mmCIF file of C-alpha atoms in Angstrom:
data_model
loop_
_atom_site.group_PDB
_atom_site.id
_atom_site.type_symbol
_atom_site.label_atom_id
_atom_site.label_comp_id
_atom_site.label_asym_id
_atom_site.label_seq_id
_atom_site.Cartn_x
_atom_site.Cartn_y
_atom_site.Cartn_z
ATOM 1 C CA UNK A 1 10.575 -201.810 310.315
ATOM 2 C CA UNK A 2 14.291 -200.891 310.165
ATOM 3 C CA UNK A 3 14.584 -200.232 306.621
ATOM 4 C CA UNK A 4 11.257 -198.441 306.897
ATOM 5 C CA UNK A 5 12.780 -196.371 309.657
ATOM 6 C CA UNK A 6 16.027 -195.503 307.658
ATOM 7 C CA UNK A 7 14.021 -194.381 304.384
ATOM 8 C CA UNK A 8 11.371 -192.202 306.256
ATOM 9 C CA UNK A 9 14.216 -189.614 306.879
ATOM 10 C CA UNK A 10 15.286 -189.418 303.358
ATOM 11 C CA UNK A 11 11.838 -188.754 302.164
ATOM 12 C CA UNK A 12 11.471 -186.315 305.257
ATOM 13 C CA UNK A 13 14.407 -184.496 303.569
ATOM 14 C CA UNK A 14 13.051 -184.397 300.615
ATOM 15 C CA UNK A 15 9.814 -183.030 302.060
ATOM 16 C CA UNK A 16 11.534 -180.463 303.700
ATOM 17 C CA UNK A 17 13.574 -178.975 300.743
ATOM 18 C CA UNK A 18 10.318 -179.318 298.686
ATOM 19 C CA UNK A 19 8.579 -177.129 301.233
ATOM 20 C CA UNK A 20 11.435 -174.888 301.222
ATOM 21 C CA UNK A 21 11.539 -174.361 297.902
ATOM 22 C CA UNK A 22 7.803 -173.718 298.070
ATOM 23 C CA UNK A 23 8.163 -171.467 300.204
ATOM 24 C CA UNK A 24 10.974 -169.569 298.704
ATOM 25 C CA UNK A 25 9.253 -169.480 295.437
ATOM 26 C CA UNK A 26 6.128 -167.779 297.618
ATOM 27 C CA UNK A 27 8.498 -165.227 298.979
ATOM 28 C CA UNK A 28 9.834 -164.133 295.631
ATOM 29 C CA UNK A 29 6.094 -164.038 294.327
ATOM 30 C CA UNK A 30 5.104 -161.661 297.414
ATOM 31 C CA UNK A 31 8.465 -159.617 297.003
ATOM 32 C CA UNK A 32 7.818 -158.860 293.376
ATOM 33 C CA UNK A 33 3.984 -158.397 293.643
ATOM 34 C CA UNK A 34 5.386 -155.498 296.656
ATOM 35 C CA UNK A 35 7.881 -154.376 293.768
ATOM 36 C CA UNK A 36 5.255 -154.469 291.610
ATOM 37 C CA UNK A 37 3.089 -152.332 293.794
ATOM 38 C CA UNK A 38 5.656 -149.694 294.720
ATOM 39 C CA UNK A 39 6.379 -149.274 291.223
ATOM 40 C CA UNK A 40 2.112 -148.417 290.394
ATOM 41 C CA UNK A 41 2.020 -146.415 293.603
ATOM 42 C CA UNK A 42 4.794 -144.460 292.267
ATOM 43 C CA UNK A 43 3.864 -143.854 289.115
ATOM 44 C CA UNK A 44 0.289 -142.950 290.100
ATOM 45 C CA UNK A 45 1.659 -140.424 292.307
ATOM 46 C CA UNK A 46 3.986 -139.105 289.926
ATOM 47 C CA UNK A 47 2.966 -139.448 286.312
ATOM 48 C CA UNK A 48 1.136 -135.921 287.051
ATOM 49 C CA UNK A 49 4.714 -134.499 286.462
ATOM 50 C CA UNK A 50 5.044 -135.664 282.894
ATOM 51 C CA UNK A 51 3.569 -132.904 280.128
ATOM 52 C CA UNK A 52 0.750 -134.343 278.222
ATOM 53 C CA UNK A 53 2.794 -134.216 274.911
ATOM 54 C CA UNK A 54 4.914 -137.202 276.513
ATOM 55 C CA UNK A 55 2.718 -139.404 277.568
ATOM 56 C CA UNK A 56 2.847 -143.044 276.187
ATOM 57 C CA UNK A 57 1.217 -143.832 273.227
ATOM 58 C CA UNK A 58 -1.274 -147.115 274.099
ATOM 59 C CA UNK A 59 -1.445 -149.690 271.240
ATOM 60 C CA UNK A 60 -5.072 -148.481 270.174
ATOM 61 C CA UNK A 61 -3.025 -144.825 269.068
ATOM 62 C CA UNK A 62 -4.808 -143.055 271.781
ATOM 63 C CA UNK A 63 -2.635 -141.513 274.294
ATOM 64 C CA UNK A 64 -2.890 -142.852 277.787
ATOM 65 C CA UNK A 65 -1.731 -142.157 281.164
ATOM 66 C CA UNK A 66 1.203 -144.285 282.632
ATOM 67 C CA UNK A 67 -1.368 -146.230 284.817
ATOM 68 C CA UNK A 68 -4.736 -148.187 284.087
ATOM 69 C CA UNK A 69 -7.130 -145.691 285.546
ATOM 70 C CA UNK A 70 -9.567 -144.270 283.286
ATOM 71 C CA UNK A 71 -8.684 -142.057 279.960
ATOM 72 C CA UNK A 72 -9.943 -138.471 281.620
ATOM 73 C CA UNK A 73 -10.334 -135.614 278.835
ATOM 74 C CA UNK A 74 -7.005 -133.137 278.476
ATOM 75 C CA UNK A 75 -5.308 -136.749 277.592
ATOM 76 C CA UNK A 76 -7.635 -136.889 274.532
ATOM 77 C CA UNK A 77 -8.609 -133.278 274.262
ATOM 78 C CA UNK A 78 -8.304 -132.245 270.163
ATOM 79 C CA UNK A 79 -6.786 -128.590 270.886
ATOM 80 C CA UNK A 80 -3.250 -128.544 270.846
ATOM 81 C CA UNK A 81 -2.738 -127.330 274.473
ATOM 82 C CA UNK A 82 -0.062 -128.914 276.666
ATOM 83 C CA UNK A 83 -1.287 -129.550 280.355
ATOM 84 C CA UNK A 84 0.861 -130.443 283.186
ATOM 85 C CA UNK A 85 0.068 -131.360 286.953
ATOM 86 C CA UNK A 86 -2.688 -133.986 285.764
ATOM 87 C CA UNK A 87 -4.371 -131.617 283.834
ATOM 88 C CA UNK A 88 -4.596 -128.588 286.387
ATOM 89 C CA UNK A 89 -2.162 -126.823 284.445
ATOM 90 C CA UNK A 90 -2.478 -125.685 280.879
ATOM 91 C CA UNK A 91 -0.459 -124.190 278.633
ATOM 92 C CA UNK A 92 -0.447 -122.982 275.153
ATOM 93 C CA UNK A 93 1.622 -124.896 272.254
ATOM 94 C CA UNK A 94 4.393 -122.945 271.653
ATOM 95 C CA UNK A 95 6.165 -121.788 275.164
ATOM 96 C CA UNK A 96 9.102 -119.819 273.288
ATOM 97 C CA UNK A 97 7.701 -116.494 274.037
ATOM 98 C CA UNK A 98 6.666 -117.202 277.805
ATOM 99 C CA UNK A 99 10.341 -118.643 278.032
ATOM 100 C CA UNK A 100 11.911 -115.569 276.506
ATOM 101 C CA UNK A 101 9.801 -112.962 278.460
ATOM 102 C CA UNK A 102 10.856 -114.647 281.622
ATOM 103 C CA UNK A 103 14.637 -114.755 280.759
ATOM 104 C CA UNK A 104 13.836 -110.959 279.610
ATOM 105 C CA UNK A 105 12.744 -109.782 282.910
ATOM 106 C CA UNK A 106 15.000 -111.996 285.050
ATOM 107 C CA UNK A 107 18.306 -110.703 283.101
ATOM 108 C CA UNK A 108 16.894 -107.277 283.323
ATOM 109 C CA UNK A 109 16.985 -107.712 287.161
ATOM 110 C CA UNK A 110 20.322 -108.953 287.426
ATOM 111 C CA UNK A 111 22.066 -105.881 285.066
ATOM 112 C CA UNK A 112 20.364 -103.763 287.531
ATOM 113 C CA UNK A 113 21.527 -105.542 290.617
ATOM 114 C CA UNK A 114 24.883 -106.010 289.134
ATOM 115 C CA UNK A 115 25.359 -103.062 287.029
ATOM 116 C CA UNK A 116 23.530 -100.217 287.730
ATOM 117 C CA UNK A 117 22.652 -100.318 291.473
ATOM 118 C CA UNK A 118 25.652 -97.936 292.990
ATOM 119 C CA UNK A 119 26.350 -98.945 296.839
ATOM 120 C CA UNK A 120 27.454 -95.059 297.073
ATOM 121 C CA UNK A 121 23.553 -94.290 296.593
ATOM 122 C CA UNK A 122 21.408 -93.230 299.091
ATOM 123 C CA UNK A 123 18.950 -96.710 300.040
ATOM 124 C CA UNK A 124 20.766 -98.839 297.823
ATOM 125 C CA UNK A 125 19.425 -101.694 299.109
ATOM 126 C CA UNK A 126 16.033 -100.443 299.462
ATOM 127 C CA UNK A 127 16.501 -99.671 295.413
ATOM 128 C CA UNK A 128 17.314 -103.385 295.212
ATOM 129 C CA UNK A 129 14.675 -105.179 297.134
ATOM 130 C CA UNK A 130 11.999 -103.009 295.484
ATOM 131 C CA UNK A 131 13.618 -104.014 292.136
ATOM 132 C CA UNK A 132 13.684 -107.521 293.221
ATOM 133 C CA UNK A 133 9.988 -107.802 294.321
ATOM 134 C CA UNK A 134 8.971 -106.019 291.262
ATOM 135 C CA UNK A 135 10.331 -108.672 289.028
ATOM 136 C CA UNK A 136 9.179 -111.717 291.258
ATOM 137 C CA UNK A 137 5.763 -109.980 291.037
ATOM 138 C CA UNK A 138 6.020 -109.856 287.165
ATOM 139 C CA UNK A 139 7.013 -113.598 286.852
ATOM 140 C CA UNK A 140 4.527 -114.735 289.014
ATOM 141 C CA UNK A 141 1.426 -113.013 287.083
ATOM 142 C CA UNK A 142 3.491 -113.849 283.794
ATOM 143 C CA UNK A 143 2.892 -117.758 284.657
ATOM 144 C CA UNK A 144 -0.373 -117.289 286.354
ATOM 145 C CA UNK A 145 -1.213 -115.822 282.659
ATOM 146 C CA UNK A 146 0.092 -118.528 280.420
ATOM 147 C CA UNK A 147 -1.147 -121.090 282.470
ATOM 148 C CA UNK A 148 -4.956 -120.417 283.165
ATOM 149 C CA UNK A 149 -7.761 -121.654 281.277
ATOM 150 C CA UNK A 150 -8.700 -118.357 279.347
ATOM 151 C CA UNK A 151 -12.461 -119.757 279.006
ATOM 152 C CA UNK A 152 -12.243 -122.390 276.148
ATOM 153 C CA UNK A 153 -15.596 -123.641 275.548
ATOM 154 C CA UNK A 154 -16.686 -127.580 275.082
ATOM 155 C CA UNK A 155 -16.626 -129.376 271.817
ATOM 156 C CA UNK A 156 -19.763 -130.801 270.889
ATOM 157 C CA UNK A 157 -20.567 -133.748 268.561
ATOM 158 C CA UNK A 158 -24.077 -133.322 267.921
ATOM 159 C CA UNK A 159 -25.334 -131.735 264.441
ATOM 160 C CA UNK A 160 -26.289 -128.870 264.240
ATOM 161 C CA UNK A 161 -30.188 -127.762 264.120
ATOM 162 C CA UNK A 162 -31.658 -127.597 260.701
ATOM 163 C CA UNK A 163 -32.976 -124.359 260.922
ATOM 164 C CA UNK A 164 -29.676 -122.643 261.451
ATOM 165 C CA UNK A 165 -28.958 -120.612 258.091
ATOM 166 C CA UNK A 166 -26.572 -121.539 255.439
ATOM 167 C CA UNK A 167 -24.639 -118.817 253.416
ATOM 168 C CA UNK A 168 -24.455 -119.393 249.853
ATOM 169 C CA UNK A 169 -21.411 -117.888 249.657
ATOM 170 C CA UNK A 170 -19.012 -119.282 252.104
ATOM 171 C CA UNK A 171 -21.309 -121.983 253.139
ATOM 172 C CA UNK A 172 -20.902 -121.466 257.129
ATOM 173 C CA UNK A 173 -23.916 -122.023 259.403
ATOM 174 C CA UNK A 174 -24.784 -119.402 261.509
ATOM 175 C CA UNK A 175 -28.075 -118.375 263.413
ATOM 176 C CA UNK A 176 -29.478 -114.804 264.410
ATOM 177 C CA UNK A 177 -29.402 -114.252 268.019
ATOM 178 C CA UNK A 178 -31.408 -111.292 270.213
ATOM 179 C CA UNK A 179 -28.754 -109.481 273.017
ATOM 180 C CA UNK A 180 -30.186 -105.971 274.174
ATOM 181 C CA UNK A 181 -32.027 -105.146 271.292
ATOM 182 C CA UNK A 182 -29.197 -105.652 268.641
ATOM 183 C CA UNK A 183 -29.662 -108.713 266.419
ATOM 184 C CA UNK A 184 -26.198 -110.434 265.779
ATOM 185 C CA UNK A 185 -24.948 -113.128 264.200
ATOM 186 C CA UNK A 186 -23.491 -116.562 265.656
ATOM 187 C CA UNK A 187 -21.801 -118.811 263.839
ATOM 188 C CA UNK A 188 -21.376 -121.840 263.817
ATOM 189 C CA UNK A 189 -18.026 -123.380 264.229
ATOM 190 C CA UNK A 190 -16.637 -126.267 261.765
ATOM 191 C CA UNK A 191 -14.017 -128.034 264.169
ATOM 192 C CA UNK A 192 -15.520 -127.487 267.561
ATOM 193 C CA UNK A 193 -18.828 -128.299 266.020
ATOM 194 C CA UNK A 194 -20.897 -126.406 267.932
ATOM 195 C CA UNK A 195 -22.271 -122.568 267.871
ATOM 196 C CA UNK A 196 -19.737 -120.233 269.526
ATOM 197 C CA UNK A 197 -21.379 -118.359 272.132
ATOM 198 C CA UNK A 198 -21.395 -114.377 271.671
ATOM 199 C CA UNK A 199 -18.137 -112.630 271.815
ATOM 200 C CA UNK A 200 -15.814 -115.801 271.583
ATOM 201 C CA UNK A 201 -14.097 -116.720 268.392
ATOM 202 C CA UNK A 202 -11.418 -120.011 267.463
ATOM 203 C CA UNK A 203 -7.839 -119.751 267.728
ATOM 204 C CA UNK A 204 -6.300 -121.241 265.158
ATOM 205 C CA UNK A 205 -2.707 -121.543 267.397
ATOM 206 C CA UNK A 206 -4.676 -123.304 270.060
ATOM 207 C CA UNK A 207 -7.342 -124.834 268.322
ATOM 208 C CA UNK A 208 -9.942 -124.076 270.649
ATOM 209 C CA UNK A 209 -13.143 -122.097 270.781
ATOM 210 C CA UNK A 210 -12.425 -118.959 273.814
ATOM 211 C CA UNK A 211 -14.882 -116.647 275.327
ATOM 212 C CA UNK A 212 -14.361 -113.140 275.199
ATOM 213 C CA UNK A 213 -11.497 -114.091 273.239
ATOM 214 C CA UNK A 214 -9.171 -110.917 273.182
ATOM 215 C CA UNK A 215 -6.222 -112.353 270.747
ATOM 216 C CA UNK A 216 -3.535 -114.767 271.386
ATOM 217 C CA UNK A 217 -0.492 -113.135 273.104
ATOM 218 C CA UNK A 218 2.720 -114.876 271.467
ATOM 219 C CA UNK A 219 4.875 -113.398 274.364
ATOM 220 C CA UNK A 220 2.795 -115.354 276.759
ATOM 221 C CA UNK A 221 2.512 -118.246 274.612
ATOM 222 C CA UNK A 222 -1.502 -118.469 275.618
ATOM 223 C CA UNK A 223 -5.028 -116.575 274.363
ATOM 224 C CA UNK A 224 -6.254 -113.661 275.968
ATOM 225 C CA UNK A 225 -9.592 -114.451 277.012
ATOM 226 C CA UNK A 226 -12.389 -114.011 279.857
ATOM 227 C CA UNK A 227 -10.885 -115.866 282.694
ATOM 228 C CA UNK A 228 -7.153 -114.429 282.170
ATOM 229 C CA UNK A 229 -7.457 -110.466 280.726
ATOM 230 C CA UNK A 230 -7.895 -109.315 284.202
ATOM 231 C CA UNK A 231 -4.285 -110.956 284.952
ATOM 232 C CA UNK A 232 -3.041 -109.987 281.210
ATOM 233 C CA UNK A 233 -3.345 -106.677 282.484
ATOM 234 C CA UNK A 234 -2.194 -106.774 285.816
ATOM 235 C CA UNK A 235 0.928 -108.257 284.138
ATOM 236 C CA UNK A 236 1.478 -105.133 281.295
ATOM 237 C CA UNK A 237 1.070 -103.196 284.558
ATOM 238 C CA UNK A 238 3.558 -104.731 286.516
ATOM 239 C CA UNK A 239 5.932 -105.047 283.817
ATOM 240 C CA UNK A 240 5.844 -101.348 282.905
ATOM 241 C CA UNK A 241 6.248 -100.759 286.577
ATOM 242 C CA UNK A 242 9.202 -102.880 286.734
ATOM 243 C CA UNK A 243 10.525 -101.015 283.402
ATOM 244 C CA UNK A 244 10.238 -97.525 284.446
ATOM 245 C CA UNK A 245 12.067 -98.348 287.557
ATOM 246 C CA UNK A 246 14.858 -99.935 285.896
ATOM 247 C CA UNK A 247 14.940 -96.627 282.931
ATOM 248 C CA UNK A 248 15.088 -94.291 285.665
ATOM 249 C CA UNK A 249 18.395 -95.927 287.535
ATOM 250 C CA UNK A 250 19.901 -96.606 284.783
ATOM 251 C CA UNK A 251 19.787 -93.523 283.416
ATOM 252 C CA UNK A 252 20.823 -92.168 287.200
ATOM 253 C CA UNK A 253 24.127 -94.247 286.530
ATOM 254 C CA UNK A 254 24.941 -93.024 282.749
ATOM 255 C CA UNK A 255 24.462 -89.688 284.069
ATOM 256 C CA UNK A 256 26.793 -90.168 286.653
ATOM 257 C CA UNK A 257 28.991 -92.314 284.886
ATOM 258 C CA UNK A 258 29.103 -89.418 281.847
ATOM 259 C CA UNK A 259 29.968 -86.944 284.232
ATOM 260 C CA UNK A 260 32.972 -88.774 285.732
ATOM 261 C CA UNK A 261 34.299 -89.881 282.566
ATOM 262 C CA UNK A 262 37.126 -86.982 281.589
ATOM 263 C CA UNK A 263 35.762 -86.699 277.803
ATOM 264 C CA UNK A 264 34.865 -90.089 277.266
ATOM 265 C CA UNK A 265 31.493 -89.438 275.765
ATOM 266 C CA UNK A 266 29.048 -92.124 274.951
ATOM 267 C CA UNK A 267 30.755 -94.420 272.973
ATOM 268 C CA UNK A 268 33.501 -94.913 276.111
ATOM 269 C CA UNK A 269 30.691 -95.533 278.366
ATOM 270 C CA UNK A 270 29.537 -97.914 275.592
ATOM 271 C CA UNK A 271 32.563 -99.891 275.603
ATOM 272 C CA UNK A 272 33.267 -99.683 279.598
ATOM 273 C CA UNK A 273 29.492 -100.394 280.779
ATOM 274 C CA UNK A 274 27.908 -102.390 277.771
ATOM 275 C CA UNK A 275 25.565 -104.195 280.062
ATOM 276 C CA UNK A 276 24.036 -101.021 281.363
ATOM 277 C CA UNK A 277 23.849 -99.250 277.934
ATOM 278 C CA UNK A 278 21.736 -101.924 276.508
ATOM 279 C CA UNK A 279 19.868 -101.970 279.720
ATOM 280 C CA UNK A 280 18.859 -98.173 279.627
ATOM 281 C CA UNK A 281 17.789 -98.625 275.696
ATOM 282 C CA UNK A 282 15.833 -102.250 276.225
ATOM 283 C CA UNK A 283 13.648 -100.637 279.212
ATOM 284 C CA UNK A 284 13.213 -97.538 277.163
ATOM 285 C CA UNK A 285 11.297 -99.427 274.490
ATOM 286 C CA UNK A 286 9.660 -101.486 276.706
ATOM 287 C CA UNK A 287 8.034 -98.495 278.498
ATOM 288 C CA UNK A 288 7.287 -96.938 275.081
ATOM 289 C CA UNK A 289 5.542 -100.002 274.052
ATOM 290 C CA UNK A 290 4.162 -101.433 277.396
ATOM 291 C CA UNK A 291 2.648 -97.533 277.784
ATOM 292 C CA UNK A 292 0.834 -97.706 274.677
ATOM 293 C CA UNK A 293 -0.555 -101.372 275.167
ATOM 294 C CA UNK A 294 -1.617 -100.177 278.391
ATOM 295 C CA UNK A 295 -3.234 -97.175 277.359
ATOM 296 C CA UNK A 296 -5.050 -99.126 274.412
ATOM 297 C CA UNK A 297 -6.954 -101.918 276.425
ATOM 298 C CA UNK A 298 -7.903 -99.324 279.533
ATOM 299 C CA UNK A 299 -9.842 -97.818 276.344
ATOM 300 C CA UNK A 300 -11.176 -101.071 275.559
ATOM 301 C CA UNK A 301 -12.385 -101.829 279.183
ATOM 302 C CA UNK A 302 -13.747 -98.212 279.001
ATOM 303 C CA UNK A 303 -16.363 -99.405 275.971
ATOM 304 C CA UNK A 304 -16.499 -103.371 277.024
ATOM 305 C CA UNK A 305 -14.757 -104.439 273.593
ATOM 306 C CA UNK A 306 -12.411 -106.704 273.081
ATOM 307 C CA UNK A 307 -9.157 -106.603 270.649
ATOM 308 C CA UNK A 308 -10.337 -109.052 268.194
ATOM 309 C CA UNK A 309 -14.145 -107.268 268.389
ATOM 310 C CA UNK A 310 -12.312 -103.667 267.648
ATOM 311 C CA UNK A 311 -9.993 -105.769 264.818
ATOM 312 C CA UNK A 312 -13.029 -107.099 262.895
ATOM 313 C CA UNK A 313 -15.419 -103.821 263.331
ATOM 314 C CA UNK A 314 -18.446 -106.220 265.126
ATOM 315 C CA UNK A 315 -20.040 -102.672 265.954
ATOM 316 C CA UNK A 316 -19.883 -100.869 262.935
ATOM 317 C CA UNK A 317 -23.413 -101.238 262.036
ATOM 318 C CA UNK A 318 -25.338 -101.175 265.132
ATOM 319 C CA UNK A 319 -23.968 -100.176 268.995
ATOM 320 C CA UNK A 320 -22.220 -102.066 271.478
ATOM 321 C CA UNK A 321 -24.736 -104.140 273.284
ATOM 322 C CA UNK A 322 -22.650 -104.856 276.319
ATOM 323 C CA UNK A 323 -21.491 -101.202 276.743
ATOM 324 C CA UNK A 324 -23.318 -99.873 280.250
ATOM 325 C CA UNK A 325 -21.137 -97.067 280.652
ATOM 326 C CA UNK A 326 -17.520 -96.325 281.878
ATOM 327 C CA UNK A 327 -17.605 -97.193 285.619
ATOM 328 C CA UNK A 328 -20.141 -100.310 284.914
ATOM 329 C CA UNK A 329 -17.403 -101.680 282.513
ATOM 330 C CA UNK A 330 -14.779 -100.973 284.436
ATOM 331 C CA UNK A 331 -16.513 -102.961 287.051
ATOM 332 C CA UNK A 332 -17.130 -105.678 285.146
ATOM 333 C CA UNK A 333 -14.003 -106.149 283.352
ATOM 334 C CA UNK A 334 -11.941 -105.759 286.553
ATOM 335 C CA UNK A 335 -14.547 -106.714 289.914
ATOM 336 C CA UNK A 336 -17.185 -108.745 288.418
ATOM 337 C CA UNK A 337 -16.717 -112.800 289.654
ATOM 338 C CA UNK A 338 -15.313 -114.809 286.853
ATOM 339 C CA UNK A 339 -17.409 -118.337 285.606
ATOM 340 C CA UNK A 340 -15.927 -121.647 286.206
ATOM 341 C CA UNK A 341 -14.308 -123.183 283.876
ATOM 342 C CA UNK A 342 -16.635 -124.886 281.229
ATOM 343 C CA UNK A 343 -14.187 -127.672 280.230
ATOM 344 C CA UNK A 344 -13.147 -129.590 283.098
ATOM 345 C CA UNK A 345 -9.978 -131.459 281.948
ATOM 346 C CA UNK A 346 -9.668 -133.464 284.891
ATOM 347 C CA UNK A 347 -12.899 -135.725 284.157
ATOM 348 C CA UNK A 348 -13.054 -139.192 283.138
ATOM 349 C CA UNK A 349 -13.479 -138.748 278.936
ATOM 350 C CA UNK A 350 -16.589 -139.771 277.394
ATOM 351 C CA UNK A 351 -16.530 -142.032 274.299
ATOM 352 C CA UNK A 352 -17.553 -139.699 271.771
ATOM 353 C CA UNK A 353 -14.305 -137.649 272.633
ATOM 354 C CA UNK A 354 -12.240 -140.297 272.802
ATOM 355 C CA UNK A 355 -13.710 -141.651 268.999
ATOM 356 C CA UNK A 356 -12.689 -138.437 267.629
ATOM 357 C CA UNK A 357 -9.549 -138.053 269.366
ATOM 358 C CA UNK A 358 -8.470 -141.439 267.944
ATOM 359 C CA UNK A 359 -9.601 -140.500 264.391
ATOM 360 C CA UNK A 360 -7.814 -137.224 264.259
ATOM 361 C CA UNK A 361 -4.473 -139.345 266.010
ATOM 362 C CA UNK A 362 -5.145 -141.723 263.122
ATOM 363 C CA UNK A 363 -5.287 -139.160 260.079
ATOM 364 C CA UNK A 364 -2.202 -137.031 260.953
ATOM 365 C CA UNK A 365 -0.175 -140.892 261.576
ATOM 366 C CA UNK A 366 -1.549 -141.820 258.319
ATOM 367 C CA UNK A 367 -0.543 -137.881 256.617
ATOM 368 C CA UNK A 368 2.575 -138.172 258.120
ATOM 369 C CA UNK A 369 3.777 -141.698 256.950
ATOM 370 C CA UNK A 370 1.918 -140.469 253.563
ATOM 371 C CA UNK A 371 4.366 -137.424 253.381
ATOM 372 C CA UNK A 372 0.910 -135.411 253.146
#
């Protein structure tokens, strides 16, 4: 019984550190699997941050979010847009042109604050906070611009009927449609696979099908279509507001600054005041050219045409079924309630999109490594 008694608290010992261990090993399992969990609860939260063009690449080729949840459709969309915020945001391919427009208008600003604004003036800084919200307005429509969906209209994979026509020429599919009387033509598009509806067209930049499509603005870096013109030209609007302002005081200033200099002409201004030289001449040709744009699309909202529809002469032939008249159009083109978007990006991707995605993923790998 003694020798009993003296090994039953060795093999209690052991017990105990076996427990321990146990339950050490337990801890470090829960700790990591809470590690684990902060790190998916932050990267669900956060992986809306990362532009689409970054994402991950998943073994399959397709890209993939950075957590399990289902693919949803601007990760496999086939245009060549760029979304951001989870696919809320979307922007066109090449941002260059949004990013220089903004610089433009936010240097502009600061050579006028800096520059050109004289504290001897009368309001000076009444000059300077109008100046100010001028160009805040400016940016703020510029982004609202570039990052809208301008109306880009679903891909389809179905075929397309067998009665549509065939030219023998060019070989495109189209169909004659019926809209106020005029017959007109609607083709049929080869990448989107699917009839564009009347008055949109494909961008190649983009790579999309977009209603009303106007053109594709390279200084926005995004197409003009139906669900962003109205801002498009609230922006040329603001910006030649914000331009005129900044001509007229900086012309106030050489003025001044020509009549105070004993003799010193232009060139001595030039080489005392560079900043506000190249000011005075930058906002004069943006008024020149931001008048005429201005001018040219308030006549296109007068006849309900678009740029590209006035570019390929659609109404040569026959007369513009959706002109009502001047106020009607104006109405329309400025008051009228825009559509939803048709495409929503946001939605879990169905298969047929996510097939083709992969396939087109597959044949520009396979051109690349090719050097096709």
């Amino acid at each position: 019984m003694d020798s009993v008694d003296q090994e039953n608290p060795i093999q209690g010992r052991r017990q105990q550190v076996h427990h321990g261990s146990t339950e050490q090993c337990v801890g470090n399992d829960s700790s990591s699997s809470a590690i684990r969990r902060l790190k998916s609860a932050v990267t669900r939260n956060c992986r809306f941050l990362i532009p689409s063009c970054f994402r991950r690449p998943s073994s399959s080729g397709l890209p993939i979010s950075l957590s399990p949840p289902a693919i949803t459709v601007y990760q496999v969309w086939p245009g060549k847009n760029v979304f951001f915020l989870d696919g809320r945001v979307i922007c066109g391919p090449d941002p260059r042109g949004l990013i220089l427009t903004a610089i433009a208008v936010l240097l502009s600003e600061r050579i006028l604050l800096a520059d050109v604004v004289d504290p001897s003036w009368k309001h000076p800084v009444l000059i300077a906070v109008f100046s100010i919200a001028l160009a805040a307005a400016v940016i703020a429509t510029l982004l609202l611009t570039a990052t809208r969906d301008p109306g880009i209209v679903p891909r389809s994979r179905t075929s397309p009927p067998l009665e549509a026509d065939t030219s023998a020429g060019t070989g495109t599919r189209s169909r004659r449609i019926v809209i106020d009387g005029v017959e007109m033509e609607q083709k049929y598009c080869r990448i989107c696979e699917n009839f564009r509806p009347p008055r949109s067209s494909h961008c190649a930049i983009c790579d999309n099908c977009v209603n009303k499509f106007d053109h594709h603005c390279h200084w926005i870096g995004q197409c003009i279509g139906l669900r962003n013109y109205r801002l498009y030209l609230l922006l040329i609007t603001l910006a030649l507001a914000f331009y005129t302002h900044t001509l007229a005081f900086s012309v106030r200033r050489i003025r001044v600054q020509l009549g105070t200099a004993a003799g010193a002409g232009l060139l001595g201004l030039l080489r005392s005041w560079p900043e506000m030289v190249a000011l005075a001449a930058f906002s004069s040709m943006a008024v020149w050219l931001l008048a005429c744009l201005l001018v040219y699309h308030v006549f296109l909202a007068t006849k309900n045409q678009t740029s590209h529809e006035t570019h390929k002469g659609q109404y040569r032939s026959s007369h513009n079924p959706y002109d009502r008249g001047v106020l009607r159009n104006f109405r329309e083109c400025l008051f009228e309630k825009l559509p939803p978007p048709r495409v929503d990006f946001r939605a879990v991707a169905q298969p047929n999109l996510i097939g083709s995605a992969a396939t087109t993923l597959a044949f520009s790998q396979f051109t690349i490594h090719s050097g096709g």
